[in-house]
Every structure is written in C-alpha cells, then in structure tokens.
Coordinates of C-alpha atoms in Angstrom, one line a residue:
X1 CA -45.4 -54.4 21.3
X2 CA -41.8 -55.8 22.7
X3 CA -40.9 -54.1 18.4
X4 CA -42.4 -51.1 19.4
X5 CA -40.7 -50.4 22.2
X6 CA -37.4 -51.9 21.4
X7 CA -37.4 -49.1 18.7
X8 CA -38.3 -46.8 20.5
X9 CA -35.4 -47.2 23.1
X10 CA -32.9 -47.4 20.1
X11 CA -34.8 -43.2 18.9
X12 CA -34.1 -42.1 22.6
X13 CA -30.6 -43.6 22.7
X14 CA -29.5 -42.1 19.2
X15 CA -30.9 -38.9 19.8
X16 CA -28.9 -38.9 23.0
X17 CA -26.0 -40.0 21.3
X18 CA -26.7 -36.9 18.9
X19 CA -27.3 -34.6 21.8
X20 CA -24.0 -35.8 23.6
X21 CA -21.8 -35.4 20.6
X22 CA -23.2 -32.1 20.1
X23 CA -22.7 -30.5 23.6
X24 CA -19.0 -31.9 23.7
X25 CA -16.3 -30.1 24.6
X26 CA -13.9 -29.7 22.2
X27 CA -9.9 -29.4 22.9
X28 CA -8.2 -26.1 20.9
X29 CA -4.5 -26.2 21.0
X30 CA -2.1 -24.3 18.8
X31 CA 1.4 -25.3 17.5
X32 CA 2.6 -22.0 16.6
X33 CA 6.1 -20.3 15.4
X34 CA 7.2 -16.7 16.9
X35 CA 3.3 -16.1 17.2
X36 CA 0.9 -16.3 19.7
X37 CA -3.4 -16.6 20.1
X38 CA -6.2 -15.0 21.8
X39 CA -10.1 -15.7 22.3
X40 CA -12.2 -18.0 23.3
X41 CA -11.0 -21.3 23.2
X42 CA -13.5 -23.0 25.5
X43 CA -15.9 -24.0 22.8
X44 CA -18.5 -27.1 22.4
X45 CA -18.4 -28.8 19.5
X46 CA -20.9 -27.3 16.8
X47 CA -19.9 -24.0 17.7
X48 CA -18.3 -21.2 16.1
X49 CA -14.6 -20.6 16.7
X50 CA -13.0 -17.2 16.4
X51 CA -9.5 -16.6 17.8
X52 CA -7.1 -13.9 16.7
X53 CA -3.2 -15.0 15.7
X54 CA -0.4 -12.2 16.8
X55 CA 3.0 -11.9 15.6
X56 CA 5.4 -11.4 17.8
X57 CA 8.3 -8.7 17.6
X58 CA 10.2 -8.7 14.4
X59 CA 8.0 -11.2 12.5
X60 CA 4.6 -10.8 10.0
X61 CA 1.8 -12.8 10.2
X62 CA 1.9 -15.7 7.4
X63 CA -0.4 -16.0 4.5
X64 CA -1.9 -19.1 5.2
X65 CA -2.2 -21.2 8.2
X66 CA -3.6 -25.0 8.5
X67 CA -6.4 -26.0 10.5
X68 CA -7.1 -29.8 11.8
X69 CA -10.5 -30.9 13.3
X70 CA -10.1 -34.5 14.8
X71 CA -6.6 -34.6 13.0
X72 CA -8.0 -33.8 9.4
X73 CA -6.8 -30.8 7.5
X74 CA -9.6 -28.9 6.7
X75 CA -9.8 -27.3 3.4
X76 CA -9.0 -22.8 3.4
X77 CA -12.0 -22.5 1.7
X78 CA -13.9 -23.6 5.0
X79 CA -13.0 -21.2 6.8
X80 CA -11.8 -17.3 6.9
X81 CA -8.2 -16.0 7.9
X82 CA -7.3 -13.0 7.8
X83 CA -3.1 -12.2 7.3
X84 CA -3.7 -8.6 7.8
X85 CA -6.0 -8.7 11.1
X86 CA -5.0 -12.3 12.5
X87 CA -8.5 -12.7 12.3
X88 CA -9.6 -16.4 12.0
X89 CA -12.8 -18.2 12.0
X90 CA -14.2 -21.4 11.7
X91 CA -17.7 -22.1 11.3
X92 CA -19.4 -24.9 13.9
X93 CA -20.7 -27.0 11.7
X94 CA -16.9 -27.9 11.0
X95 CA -16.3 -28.8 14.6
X96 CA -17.0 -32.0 15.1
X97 CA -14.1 -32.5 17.4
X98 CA -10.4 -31.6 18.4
X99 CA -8.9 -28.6 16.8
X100 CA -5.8 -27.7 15.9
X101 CA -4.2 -24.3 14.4
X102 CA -0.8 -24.7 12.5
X103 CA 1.2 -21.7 11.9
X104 CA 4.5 -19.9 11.5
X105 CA 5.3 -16.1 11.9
X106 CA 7.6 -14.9 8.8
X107 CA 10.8 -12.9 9.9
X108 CA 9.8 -9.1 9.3
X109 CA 12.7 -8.1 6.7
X110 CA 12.7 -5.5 4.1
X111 CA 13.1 -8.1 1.2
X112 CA 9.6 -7.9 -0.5
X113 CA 7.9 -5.2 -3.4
X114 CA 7.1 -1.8 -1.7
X115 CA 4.9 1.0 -3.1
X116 CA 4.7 4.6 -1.7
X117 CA 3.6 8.0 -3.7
X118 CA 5.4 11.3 -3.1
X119 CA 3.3 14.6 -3.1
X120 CA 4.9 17.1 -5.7
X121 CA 2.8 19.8 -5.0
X122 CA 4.4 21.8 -2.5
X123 CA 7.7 21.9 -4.4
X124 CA 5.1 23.0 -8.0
X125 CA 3.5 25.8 -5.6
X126 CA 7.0 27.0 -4.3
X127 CA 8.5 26.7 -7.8
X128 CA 5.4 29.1 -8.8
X129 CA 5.8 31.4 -5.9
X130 CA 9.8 31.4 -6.6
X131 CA 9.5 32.7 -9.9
X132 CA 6.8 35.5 -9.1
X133 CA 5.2 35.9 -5.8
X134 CA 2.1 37.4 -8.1
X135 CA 1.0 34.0 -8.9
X136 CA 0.6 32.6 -5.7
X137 CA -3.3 33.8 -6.1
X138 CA -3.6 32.3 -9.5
X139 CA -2.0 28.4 -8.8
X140 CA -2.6 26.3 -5.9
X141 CA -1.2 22.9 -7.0
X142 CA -2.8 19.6 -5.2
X143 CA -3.2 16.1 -5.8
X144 CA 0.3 15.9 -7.5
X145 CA 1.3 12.3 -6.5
X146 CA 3.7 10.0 -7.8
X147 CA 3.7 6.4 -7.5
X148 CA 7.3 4.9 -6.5
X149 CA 8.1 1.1 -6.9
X150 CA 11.1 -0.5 -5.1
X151 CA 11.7 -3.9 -4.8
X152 CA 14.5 -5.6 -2.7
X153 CA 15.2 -9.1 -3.1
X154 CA 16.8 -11.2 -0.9
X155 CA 20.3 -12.0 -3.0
X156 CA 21.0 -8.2 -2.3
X157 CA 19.7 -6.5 -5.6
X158 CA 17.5 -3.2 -5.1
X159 CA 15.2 -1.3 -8.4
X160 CA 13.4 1.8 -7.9
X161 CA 11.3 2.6 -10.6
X162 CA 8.3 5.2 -11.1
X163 CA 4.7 4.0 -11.6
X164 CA 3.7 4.9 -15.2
X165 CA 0.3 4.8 -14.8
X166 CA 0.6 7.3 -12.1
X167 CA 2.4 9.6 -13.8
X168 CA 0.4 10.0 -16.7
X169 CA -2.4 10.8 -13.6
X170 CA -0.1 13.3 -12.5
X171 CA 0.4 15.1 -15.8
X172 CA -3.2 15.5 -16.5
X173 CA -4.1 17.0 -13.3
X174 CA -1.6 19.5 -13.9
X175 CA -2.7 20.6 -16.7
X176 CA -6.0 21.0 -15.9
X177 CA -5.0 23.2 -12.8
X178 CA -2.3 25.2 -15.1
X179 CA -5.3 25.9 -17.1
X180 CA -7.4 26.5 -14.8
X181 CA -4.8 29.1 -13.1
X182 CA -4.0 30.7 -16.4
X183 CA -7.6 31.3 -17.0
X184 CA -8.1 33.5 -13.7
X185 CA -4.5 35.1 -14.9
X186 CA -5.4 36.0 -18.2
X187 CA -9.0 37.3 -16.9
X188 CA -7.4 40.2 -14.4
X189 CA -5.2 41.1 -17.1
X190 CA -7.5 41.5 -19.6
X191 CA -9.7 43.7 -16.8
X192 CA -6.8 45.2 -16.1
X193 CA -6.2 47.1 -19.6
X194 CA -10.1 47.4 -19.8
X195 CA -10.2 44.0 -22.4
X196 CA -13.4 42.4 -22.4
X197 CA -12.0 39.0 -23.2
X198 CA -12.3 35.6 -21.8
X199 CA -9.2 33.5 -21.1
X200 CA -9.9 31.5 -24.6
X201 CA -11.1 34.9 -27.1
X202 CA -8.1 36.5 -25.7
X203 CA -5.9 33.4 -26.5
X204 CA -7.8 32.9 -29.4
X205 CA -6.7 36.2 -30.8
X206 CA -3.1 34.7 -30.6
X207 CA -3.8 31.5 -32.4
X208 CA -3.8 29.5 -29.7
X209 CA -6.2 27.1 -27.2
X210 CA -5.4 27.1 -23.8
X211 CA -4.5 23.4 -24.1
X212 CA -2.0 24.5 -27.4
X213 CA -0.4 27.8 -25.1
X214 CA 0.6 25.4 -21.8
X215 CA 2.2 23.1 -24.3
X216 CA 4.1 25.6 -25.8
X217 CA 4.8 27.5 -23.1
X218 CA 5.0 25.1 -20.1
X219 CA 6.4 21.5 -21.3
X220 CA 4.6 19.4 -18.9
X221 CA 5.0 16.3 -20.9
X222 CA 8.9 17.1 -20.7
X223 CA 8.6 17.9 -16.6
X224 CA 6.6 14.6 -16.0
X225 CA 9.3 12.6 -18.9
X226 CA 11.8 13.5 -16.5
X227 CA 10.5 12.5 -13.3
X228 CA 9.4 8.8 -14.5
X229 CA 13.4 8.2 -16.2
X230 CA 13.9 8.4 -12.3
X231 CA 15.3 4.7 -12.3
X232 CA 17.8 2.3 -11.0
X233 CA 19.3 -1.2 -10.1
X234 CA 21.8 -1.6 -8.0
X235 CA 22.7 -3.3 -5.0
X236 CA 21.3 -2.5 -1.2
X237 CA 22.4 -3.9 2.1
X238 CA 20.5 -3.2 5.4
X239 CA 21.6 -2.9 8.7
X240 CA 21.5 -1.2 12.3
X241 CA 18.0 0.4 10.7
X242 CA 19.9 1.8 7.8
X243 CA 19.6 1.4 4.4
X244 CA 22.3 1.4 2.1
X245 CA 21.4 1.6 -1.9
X246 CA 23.6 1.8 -4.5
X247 CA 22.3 2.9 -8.2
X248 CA 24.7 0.7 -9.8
X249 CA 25.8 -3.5 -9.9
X250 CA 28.8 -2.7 -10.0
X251 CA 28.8 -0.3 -7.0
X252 CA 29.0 -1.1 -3.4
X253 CA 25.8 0.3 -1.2
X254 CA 27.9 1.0 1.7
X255 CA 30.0 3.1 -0.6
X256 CA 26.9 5.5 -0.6
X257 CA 25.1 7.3 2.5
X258 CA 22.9 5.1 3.7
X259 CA 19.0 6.2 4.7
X260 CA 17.6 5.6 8.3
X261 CA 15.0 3.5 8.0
X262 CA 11.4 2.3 10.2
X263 CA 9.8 -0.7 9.3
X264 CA 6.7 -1.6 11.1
X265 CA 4.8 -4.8 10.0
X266 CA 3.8 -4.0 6.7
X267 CA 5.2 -0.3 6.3
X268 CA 8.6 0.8 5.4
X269 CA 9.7 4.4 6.5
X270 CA 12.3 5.4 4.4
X271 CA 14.0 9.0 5.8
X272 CA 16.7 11.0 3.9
X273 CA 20.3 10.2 4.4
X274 CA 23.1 12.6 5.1
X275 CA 24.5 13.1 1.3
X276 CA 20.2 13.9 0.2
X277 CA 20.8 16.3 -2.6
X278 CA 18.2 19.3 -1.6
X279 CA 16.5 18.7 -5.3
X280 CA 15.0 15.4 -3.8
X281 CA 14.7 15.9 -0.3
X282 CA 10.8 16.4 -0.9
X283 CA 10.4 12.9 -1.4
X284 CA 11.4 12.4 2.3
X285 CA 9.8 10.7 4.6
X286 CA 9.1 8.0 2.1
X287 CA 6.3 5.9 3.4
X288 CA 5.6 3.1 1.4
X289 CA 3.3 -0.6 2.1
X290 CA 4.7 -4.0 1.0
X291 CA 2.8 -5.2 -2.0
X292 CA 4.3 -8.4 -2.2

C-alpha cells in the first residue's frame, strides 16, 4: 500500500512538474543592429512566437537572422523568416525556454544586381504612326518589353547588359503582331480594288508567306540585334541621389551627367539625366528590383 501510494505522489508531482514547465513564461529579448521588433512577446513556453523585424531608415532587412532558446542556436530549418516581410516564426514546441533573436540590418546601398524591363511599344506605335498616320488602325504594338541587367559592385565597376532571353521574347511578339497588322492591311486593300484575296493568296501570288515578306521587308531580327549590343562596363560613382556612369574603365563617371536616382528598400528608380539623348529617353523612369 505505503508502494502504491508513494508512486502515486511521484505521477502527481511529475505531471505537475510537466504542467509548470509548460505554463512558464518565457523571456524574448532581441539584440538587434539598425532594426527594430514588433508583436507579441509575452508568450508561455510551448507557444507559438511570431514577431515582425523592421529596418530602420537607410538599411535592408538581412537574409538570415539567429535564434537561441535557452542559449542554444536553433537550427533555420526550425523555423520561418521571411527577409522580404520581416516575418518570423517559431513553432512552440521549440520553446522550451528563454529566447533570443540575433540580427543586423544591412546598409541600403545601390551595390547589388538589378533587373528592370523597359516597354518599347509606345516608341514601335509612334514610329508606325510617324511614318503614315494610315496605319495607326492596322498596328497597336503591346507587350514589347525588354529585360535590362545592371550590376554595381562595390570596388566602383558598373555593366549594363540586355537580357537575351527577353529579347528573343520581344522579337517574336513582334512578329506575330506585324503579321497580324499586315494581314488586316493587306485585306482592305485587296477590298479596296475589288480583290477577293486573303492576306496569304494575295502574298502568295508574290511568292512570298507572310512570315518570308516581314523578313524581307521589316528586319526585325536586325531591330531586336541592335537593341541587345546595347552594353557596357565602365565605372559608376553615387552620391547626393545621383548616379554617375561611365561606359568606359578608362573614363571617369563624374565626367558624364549623372542620373537622379530613388532607391527604396529593394527598388532602384533610375530617372534620365540632363545630357539623355531623346533616342533613349523612353527607357526613363527605369524601375528596376535588386536580384542579388
């Protein structure tokens, strides 16, 4: 009897051990660099935690931060951060006592890789338009983007290059809608002198396909060629929200006219500069997202 109930005191006083360590309060303090935290901190052990990391001014959140429970590093598998929200949460069966979040802000700089696209159909429709006003019915150009890389490093060096892959997208689109506005052409003209052609028998009866007449006629592959020999390394330097790029090594960046320039967390606004030669000034406002 005295065995019975000896073991059942030691049941009762585990399970209240158990039930103690589980209602526990837990401390959650954070040693954090040019960042700050929100939400709620006053958490028991065994329960979730989900706080939210903020950069301050001038500064990115970091890709990683460390997490300690009872002074132990926890592994990043355990739990989920977030670099682009500042999201992070840590499930409670991982809380088994004090916790601490470890982090430093990164200084917001335009050294990084940077991607933006720049919308060439306007400047296709007015080039359409500018040769005959006619044709404005016919071609309605859309969808004709192109991919621009830039990459600044920190020891000063700047390349701008044009996405290849996104310029062979922007070449087939517009020859489909060349094609597709030289068929509606084609048709009013044949109605027009009382042909009853299609856009392909009345091309036909030249020898050609419309694929084999836009070639001839309109070099797309040429137009397109052009655009992605658009390249450069040089030298940069940035300052008082001005960028200053030179196409050259050899060349110094402040020799050129810089471009005023907005960068906001992850996205660099790039605006024309003074010396913009009119040809390019389309690609203005460039807006373009770090990458890396």
């Amino acid at each position: 009897m005295k065995k019975t109930i000896a073991m059942m005191l030691c049941v009762v006083m585990l399970m209240g051990m158990m039930l103690t360590g589980c209602s526990k309060a837990v401390t959650v303090s954070a040693d954090l660099s040019d960042m700050s935290m929100s939400g709620n901190t006053e958490i028991k052990a065994g329960e979730d935690l989900s706080v939210s990391l903020v950069a301050d001014d001038e500064f990115v959140l970091p890709e990683e931060v460390t997490v300690k429970v009872d002074g132990s590093k926890l592994s990043a598998k355990k739990y989920d951060y977030d670099p682009e929200s500042g999201d992070l949460f840590i499930p409670g069966d991982l809380i088994t006592g004090d916790v601490e979040i470890i982090a430093e802000a990164e200084e917001l700089t335009v050294v990084g890789e940077w991607y933006g696209t720049v919308d060439l159909s306007k400047t296709m429709n007015d080039a359409i338009v500018g040769s005959d006003a006619s044709l404005g019915q016919y071609f309605s150009f859309s969808g004709l983007t192109l991919g621009i890389n830039l990459v600044l490093t920190e020891d000063g060096t700047c390349t701008l290059s044009v996405d290849q892959n996104s310029a062979a997208e922007l070449s087939q689109t517009l020859k489909k809608q060349l094609a597709e506005g030289f068929t509606l052409y084609v048709e009013d003209l044949c109605a027009e002198y009382g042909f009853d052609y299609t856009a392909e028998e009345f091309l036909g009866i030249m020898g050609y396909t419309m694929d084999s007449f836009i070639d001839e006629y309109i070099d797309t592959d040429s137009l397109v060629s052009n655009l992605t020999s658009v390249s450069s390394v040089g030298k940069y330097v940035a300052e008082d929200g001005v960028l200053y790029m030179s196409d050259d090594m050899d060349k110094d960046p402040k020799s050129v006219a810089g471009n005023p320039y907005v960068l906001e967390g992850n996205v660099l606004t790039i605006e024309a500069s003074s010396g913009t030669d009119s040809d390019i000034s389309f690609m203005y406002p460039l807006v373009m997202e770090r990458v890396g």
